[in-house]
Tab-separated table of C-alpha atoms in Angstrom:
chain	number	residue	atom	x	y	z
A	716	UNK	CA	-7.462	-6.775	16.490
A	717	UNK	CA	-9.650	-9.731	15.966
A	718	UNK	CA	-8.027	-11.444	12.259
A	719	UNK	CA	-11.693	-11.977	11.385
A	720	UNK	CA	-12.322	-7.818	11.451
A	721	UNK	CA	-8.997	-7.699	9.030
A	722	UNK	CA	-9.276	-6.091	5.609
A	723	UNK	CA	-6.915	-5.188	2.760
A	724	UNK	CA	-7.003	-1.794	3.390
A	725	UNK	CA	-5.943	-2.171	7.164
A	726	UNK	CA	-3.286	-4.867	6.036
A	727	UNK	CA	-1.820	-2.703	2.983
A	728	UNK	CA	-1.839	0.689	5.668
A	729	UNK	CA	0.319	-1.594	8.088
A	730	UNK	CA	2.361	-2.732	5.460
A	731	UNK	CA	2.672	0.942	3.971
A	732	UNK	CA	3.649	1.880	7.333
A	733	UNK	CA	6.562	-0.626	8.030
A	734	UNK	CA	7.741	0.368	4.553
A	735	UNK	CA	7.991	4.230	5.523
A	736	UNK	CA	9.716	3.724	9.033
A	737	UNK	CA	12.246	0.829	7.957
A	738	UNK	CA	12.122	-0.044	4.388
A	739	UNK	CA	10.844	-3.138	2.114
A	740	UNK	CA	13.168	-5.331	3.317
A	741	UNK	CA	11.671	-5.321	6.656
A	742	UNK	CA	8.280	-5.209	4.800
A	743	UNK	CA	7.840	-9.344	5.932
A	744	UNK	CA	3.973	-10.689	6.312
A	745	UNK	CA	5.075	-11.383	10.138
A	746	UNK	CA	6.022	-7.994	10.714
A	747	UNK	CA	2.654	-7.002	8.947
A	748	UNK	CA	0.773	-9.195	11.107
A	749	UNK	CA	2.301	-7.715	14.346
A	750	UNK	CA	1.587	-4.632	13.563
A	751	UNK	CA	-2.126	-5.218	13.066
A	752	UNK	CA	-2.413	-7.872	16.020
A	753	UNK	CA	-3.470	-10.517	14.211
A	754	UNK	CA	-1.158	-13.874	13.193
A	755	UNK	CA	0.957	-14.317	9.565
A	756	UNK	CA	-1.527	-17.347	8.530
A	757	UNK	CA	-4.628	-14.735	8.854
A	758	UNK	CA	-2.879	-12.236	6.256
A	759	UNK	CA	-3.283	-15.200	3.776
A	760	UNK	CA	-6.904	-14.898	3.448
A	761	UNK	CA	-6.307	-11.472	2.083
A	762	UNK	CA	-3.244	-12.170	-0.256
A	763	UNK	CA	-1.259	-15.243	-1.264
A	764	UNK	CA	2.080	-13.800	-0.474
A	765	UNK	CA	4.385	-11.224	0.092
A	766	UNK	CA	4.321	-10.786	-3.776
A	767	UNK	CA	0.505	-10.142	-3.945
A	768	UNK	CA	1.104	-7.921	-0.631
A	769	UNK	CA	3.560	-5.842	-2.662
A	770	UNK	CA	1.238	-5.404	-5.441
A	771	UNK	CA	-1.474	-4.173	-3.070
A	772	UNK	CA	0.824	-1.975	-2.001
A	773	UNK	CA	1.731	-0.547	-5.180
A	774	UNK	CA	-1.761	-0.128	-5.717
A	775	UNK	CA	-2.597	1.945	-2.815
A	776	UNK	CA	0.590	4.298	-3.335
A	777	UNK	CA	-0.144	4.895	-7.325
A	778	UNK	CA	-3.738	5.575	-6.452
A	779	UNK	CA	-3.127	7.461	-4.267
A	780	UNK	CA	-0.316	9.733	-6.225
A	781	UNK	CA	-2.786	10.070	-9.093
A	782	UNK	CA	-5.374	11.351	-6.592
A	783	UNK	CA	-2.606	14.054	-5.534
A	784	UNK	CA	-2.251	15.026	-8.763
A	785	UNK	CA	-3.721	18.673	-9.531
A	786	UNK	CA	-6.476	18.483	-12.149
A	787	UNK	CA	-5.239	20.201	-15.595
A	788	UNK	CA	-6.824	20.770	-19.166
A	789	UNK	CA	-3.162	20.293	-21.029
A	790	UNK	CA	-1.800	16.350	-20.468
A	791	UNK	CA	1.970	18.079	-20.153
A	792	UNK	CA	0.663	20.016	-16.997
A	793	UNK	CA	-0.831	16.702	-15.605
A	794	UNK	CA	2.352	14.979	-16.219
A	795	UNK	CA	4.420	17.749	-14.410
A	796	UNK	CA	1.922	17.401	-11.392
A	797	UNK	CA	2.346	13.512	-11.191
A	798	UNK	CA	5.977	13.395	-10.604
A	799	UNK	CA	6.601	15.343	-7.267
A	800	UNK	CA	3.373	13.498	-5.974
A	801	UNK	CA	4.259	9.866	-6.804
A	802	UNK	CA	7.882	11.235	-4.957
């Protein structure tokens, strides 16, 4: 991939990735990089740091529990729906 077609979304779905087949301690911006053919330095443009990658990351996953999470009139049922689907 040419680094100038990256985006966050293709960065964070790498880095999602490398998280579900190894765990976050292999989650390392060179690893990301790799794994979306472009070079560490590029992944800058789109986040300062591993830090700011993380919290991209914990973005994507907690949006995209809450859009797993059945729709409900009563806040308790809501609540009961959120847990398996941020598991």
């Amino acid at each position: 991939m040419d680094s100038r077609n990256l985006d966050r979304e293709t960065i964070v779905r790498a880095a999602l990735g490398l998280l579900a087949e190894r765990g976050l301690a292999t989650v390392t911006l060179r690893k990301v990089a790799v794994a979306v053919g472009a070079r560490a330095p590029s992944l800058y443009w789109h986040g300062a740091d591993k830090g700011a990658l993380f919290g991209l990351m914990s973005e994507a996953v907690l949006k995209q529990s809450l859009e797993q999470v059945p729709p409900s009139d009563d806040w308790r049922d809501w609540l009961r729906g959120l847990g398996p689907s941020v598991w």
